[in-house]
PDB file of C-alpha atoms in Angstrom:
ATOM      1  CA  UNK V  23      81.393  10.161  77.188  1.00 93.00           C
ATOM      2  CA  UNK V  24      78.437   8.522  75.198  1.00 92.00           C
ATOM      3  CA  UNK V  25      77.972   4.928  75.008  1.00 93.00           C
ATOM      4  CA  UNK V  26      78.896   4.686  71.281  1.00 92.00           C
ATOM      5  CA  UNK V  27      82.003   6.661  72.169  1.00 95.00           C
ATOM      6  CA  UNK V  28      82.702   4.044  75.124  1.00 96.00           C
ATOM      7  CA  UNK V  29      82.333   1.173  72.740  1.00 95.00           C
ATOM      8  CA  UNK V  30      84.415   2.690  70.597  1.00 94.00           C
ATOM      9  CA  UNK V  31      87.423   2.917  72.846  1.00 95.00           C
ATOM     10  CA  UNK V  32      87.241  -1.026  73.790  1.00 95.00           C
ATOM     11  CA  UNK V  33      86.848  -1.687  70.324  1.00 94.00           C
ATOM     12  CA  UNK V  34      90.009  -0.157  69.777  1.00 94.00           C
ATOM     13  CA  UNK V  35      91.937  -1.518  72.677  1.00 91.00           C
ATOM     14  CA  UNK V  36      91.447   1.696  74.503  1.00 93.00           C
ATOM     15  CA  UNK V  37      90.365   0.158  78.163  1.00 95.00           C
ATOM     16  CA  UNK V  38      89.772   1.901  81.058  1.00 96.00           C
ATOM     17  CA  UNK V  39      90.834   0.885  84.466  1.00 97.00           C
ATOM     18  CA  UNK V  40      87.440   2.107  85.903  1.00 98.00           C
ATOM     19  CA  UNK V  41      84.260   2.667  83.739  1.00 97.00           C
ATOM     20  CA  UNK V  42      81.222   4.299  85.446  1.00 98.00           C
ATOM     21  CA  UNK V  43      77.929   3.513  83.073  1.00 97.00           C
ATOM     22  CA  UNK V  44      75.256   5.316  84.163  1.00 96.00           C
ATOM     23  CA  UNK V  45      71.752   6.381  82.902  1.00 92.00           C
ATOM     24  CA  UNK V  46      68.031   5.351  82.870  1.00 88.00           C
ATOM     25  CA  UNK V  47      68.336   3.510  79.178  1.00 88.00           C
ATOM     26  CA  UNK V  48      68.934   0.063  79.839  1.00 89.00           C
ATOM     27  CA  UNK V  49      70.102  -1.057  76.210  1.00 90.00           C
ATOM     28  CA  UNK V  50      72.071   1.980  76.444  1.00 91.00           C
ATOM     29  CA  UNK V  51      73.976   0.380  79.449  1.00 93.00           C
ATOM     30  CA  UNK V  52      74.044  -3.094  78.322  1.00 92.00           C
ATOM     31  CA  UNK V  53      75.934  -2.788  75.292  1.00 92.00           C
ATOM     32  CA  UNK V  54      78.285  -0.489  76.540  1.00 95.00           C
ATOM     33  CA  UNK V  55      78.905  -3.154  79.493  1.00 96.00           C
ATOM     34  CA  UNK V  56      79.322  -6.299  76.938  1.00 95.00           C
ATOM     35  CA  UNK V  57      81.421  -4.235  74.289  1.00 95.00           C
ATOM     36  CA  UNK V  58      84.229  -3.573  77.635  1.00 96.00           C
ATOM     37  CA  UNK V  59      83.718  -6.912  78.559  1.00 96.00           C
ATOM     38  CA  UNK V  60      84.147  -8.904  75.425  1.00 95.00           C
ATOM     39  CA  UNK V  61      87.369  -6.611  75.321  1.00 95.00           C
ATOM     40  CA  UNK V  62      89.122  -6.576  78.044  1.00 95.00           C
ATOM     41  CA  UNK V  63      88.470 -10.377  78.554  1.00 94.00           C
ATOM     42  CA  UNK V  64      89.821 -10.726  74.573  1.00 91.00           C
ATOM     43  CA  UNK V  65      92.496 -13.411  74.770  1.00 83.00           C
ATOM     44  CA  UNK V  66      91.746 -14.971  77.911  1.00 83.00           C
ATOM     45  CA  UNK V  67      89.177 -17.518  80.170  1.00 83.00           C
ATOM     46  CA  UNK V  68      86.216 -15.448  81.193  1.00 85.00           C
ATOM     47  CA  UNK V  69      85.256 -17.826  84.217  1.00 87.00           C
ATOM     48  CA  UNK V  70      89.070 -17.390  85.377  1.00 91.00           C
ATOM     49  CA  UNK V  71      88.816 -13.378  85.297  1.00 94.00           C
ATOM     50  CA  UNK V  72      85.153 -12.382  85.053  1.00 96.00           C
ATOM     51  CA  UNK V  73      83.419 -11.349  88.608  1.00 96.00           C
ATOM     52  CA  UNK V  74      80.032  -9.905  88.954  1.00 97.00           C
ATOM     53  CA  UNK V  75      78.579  -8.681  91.974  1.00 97.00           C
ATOM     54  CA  UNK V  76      75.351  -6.541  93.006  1.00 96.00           C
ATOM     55  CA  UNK V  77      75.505  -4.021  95.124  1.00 95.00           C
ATOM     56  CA  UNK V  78      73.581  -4.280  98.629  1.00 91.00           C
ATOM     57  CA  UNK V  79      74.068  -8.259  97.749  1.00 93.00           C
ATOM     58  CA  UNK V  80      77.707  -8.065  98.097  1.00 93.00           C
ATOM     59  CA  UNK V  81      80.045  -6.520 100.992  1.00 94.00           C
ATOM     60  CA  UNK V  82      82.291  -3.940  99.266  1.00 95.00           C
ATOM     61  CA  UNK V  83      85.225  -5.430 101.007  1.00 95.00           C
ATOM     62  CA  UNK V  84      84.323  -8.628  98.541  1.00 96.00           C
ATOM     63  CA  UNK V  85      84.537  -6.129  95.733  1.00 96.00           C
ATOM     64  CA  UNK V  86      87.672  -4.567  96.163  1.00 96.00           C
ATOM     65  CA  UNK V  87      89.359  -7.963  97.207  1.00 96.00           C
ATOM     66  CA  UNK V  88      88.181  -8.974  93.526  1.00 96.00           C
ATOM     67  CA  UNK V  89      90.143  -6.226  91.922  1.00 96.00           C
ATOM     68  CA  UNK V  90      93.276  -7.210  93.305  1.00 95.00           C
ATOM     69  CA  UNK V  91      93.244 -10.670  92.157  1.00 94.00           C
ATOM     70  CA  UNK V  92      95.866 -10.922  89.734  1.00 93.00           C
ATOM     71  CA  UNK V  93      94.504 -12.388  85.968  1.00 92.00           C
ATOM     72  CA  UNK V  94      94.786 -16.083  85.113  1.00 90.00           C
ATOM     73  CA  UNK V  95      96.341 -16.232  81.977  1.00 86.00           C
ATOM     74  CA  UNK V  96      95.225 -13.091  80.659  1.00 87.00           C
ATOM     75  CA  UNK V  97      95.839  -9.194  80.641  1.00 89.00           C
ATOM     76  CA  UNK V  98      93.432  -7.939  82.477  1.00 93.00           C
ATOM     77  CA  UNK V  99      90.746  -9.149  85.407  1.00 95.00           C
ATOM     78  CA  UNK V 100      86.833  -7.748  84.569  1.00 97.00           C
ATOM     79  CA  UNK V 101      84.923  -6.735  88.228  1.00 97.00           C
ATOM     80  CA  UNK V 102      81.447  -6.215  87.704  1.00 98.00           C
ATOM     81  CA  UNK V 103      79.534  -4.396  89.963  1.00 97.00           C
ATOM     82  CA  UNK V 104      75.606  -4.011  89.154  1.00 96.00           C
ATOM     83  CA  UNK V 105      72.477  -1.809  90.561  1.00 94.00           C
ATOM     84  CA  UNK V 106      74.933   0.948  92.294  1.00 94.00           C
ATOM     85  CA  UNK V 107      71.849   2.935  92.791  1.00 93.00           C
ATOM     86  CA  UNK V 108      71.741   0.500  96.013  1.00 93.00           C
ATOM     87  CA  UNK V 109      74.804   2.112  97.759  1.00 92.00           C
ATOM     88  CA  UNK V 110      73.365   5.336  96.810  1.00 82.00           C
ATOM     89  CA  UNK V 111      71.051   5.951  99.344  1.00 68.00           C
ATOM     90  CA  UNK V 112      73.154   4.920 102.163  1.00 57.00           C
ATOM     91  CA  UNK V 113      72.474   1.193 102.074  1.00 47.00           C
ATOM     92  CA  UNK V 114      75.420  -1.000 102.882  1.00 47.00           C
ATOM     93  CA  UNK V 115      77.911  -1.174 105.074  1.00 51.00           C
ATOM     94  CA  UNK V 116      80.230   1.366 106.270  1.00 47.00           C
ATOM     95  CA  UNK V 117      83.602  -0.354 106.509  1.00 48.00           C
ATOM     96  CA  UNK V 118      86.506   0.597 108.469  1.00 46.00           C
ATOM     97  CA  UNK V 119      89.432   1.243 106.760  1.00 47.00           C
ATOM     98  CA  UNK V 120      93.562   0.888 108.230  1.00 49.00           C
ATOM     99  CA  UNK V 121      93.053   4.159 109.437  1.00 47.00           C
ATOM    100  CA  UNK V 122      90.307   3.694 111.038  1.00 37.00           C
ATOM    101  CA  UNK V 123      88.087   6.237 108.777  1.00 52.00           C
ATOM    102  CA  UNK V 124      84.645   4.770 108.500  1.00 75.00           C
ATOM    103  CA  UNK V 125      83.721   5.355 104.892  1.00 86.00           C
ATOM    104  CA  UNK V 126      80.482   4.223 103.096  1.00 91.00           C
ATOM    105  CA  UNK V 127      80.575   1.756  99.789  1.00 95.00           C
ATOM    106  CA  UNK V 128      80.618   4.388  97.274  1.00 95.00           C
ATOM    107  CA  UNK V 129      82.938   6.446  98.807  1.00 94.00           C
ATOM    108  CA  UNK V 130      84.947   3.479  99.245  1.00 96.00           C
ATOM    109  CA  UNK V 131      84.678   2.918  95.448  1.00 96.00           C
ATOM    110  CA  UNK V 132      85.478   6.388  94.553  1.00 95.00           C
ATOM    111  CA  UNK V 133      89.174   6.397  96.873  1.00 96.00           C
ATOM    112  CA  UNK V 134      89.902   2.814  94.765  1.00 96.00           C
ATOM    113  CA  UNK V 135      89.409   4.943  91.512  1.00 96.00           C
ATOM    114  CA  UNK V 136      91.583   7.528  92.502  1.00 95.00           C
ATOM    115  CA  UNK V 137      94.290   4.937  92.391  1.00 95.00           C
ATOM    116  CA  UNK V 138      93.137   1.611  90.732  1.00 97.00           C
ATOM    117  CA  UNK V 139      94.519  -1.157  89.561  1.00 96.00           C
ATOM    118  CA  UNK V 140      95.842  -1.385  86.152  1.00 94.00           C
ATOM    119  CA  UNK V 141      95.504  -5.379  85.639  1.00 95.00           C
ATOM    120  CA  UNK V 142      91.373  -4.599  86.513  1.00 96.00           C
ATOM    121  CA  UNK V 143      89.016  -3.582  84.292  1.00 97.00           C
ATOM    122  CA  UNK V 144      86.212  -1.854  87.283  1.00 98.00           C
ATOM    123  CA  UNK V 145      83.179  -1.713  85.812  1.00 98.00           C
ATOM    124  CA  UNK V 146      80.295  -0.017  87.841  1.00 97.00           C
ATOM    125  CA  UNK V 147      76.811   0.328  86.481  1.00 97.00           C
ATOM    126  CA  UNK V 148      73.826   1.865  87.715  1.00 95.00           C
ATOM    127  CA  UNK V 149      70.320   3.305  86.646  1.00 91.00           C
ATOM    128  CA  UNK V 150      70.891   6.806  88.545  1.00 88.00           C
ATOM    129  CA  UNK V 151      73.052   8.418  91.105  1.00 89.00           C
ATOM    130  CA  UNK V 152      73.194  11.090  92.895  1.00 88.00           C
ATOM    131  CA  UNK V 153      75.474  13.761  90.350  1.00 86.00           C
ATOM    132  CA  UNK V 154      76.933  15.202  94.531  1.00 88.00           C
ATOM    133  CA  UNK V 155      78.545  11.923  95.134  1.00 91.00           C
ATOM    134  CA  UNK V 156      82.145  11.758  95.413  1.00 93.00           C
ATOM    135  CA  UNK V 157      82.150   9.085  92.484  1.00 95.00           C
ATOM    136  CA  UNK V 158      80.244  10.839  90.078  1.00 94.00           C
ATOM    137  CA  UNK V 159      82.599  14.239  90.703  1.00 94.00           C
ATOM    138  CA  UNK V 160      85.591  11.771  90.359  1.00 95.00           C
ATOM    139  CA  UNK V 161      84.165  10.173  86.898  1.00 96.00           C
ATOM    140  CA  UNK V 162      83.488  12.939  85.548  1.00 95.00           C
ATOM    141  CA  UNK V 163      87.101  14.667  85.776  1.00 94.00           C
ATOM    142  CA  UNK V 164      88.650  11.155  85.276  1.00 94.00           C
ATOM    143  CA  UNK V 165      86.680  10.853  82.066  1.00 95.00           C
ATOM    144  CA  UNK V 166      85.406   7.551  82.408  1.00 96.00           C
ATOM    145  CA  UNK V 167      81.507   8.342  82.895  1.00 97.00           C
ATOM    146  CA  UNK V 168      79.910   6.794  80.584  1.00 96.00           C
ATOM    147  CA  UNK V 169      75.875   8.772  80.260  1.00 94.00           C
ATOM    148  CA  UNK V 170      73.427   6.061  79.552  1.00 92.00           C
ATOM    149  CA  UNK V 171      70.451   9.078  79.439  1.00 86.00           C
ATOM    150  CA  UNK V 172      67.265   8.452  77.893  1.00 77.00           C
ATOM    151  CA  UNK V 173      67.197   9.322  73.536  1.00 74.00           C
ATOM    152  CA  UNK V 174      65.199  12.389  73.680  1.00 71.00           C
ATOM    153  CA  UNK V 175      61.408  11.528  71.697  1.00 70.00           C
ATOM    154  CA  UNK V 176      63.049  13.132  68.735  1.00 75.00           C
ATOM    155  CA  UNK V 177      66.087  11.267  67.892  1.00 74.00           C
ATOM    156  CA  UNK V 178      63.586   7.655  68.052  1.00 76.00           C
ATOM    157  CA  UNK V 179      63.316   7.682  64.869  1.00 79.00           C
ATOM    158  CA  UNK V 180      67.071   8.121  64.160  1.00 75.00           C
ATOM    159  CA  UNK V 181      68.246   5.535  66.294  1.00 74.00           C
ATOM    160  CA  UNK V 182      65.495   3.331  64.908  1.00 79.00           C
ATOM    161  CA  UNK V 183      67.013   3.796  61.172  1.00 81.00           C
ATOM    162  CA  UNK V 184      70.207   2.907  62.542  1.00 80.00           C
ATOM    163  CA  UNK V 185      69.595  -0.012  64.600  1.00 79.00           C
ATOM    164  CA  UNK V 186      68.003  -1.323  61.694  1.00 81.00           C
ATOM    165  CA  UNK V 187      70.592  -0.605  59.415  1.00 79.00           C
ATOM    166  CA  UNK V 188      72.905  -2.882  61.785  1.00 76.00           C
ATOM    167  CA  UNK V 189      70.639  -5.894  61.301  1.00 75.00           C
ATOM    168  CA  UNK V 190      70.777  -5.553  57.444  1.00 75.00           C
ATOM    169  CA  UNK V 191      68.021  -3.626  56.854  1.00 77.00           C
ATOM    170  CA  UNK V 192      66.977  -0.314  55.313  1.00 79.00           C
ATOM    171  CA  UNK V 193      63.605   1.596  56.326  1.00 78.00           C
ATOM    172  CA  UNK V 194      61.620   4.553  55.483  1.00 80.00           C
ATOM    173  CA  UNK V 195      61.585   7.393  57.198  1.00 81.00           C
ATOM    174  CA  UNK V 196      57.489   7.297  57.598  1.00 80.00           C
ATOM    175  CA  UNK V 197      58.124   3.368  58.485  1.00 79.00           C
ATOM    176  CA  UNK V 198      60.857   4.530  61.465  1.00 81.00           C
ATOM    177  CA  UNK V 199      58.092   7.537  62.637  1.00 78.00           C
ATOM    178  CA  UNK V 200      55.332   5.054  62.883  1.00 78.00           C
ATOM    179  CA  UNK V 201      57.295   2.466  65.015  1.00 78.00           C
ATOM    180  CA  UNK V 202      58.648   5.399  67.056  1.00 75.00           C
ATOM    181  CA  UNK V 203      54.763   6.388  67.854  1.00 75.00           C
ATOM    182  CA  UNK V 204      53.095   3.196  68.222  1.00 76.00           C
ATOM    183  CA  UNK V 205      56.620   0.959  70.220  1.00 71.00           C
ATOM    184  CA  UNK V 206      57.320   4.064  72.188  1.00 69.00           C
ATOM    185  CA  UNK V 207      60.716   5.454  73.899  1.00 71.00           C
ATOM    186  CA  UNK V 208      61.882   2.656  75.298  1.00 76.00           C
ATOM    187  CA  UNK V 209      65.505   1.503  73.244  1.00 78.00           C
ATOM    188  CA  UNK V 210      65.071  -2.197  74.630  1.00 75.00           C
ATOM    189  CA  UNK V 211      61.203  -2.670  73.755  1.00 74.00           C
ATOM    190  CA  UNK V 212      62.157  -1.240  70.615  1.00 75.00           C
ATOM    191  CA  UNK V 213      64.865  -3.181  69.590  1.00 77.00           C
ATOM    192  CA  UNK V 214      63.004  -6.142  70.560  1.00 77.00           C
ATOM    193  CA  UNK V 215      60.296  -4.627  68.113  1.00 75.00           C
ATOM    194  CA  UNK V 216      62.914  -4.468  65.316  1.00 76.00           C
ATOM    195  CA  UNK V 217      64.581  -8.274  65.616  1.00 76.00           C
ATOM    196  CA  UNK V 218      61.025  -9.104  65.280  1.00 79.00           C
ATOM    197  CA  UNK V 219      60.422  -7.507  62.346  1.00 74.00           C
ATOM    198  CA  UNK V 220      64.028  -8.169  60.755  1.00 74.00           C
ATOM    199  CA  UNK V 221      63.025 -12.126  61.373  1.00 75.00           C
ATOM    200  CA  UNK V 222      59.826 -11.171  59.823  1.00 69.00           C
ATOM    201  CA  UNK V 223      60.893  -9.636  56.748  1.00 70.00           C
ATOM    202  CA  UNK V 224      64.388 -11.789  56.380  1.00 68.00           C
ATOM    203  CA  UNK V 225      67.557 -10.739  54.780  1.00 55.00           C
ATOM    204  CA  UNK V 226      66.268 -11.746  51.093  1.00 50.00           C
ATOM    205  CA  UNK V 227      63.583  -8.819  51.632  1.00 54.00           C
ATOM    206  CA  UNK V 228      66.352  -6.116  52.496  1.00 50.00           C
ATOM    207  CA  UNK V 229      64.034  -3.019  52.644  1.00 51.00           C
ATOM    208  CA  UNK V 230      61.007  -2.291  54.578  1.00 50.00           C
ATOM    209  CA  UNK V 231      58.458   0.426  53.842  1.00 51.00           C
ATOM    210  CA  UNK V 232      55.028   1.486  54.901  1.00 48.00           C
ATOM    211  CA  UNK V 233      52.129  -0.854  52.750  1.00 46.00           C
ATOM    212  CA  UNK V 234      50.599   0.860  50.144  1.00 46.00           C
ATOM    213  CA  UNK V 235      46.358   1.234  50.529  1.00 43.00           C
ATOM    214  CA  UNK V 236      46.114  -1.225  47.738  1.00 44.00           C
ATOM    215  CA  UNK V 237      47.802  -4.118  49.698  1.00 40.00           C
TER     216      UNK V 237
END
């Protein structure tokens, strides 16, 4: 699933027990993670049911013991687990489990999806993974990967005319090219580029287009 399709669902009430954002596009990831937080916390304390934890930083036995805490006066618990790319390479622990199988963190994470929680919202994020791992296969089928890829060079200026759209502004097509080639790719340099210029211009001055030579 997209991001904007992700959002979408917690908008709606539509929450995931496990959500899997993953991708290279940092903006991509971020407001996919705050839209599922701000929902599935909606209604309740977040410093009674919020945990976030990095991986490498954290044990994953800490992790899972987080996602069966029961919620404090809410519906549903938010666990938070950042930088999964850590885990990904073999770093961490191998824990042992009541059956005495030693399996690594992400594997670990993986069997916990097959069967979570319903009261947790899961919410693992991470700038790449290996597509072989059992967690990607699993999020995948399960539906709840959420691809935080790159925008290919072409959609920029799309997304530019959009994003600026969102923070009350309309702009030229020639204006949206020339911030594409001069900002770059990057969504979160860009959107930083765009609050800028939506401070700049202000919401009296609705519109921005290229100057003309004369100005």
């Amino acid at each position: 699933m997209s991001p904007e399709e992700a959002i979408k669902r917690a908008d709606s009430g539509e929450l995931l027990p496990v959500w899997l954002l993953a991708g290279e596009e940092r903006l991509l990831r971020d407001q996919a993670l705050a839209a599922i937080t701000k929902a599935a916390l909606a209604g309740g304390l977040a410093e009674l049911n919020l945990d976030k934890f990095t991986a490498g930083e954290t044990p994953i036995d800490k992790v899972l013991g987080a996602t069966r805490t029961v919620p404090m006066m809410a519906k549903k618990r938010v666990v938070i687990v950042r930088s999964l790319e850590r885990w990904d390479a073999g770093a961490g622990e191998a824990s042992d489990d009541d059956d005495g199988k030693a399996l690594p963190p992400l594997d670990r994470l993986a069997e916990y999806a097959k069967a979570p929680i319903d009261s947790t919202c899961l919410i693992l994020v991470a700038q790449k993974l290996d597509g072989r791992r059992k967690i990607i296969t699993l999020a995948k089928k399960g539906g709840f990967l959420v691809e935080c890829a790159a925008v290919d060079s072409r959609q920029i200026p799309g997304w530019i005319r959009a994003r600026a759209k969102a923070k009350g502004h309309t702009i030229e097509a020639d204006v949206c090219d020339l911030i594409a080639e001069v900002a770059g790719p990057d969504l979160s340099y860009l959107d930083d580029v765009l609050e800028r210029l939506s401070l700049y211009v202000g919401l009296g001055n609705r519109s921005a287009k290229t100057p003309s030579p004369s100005a």
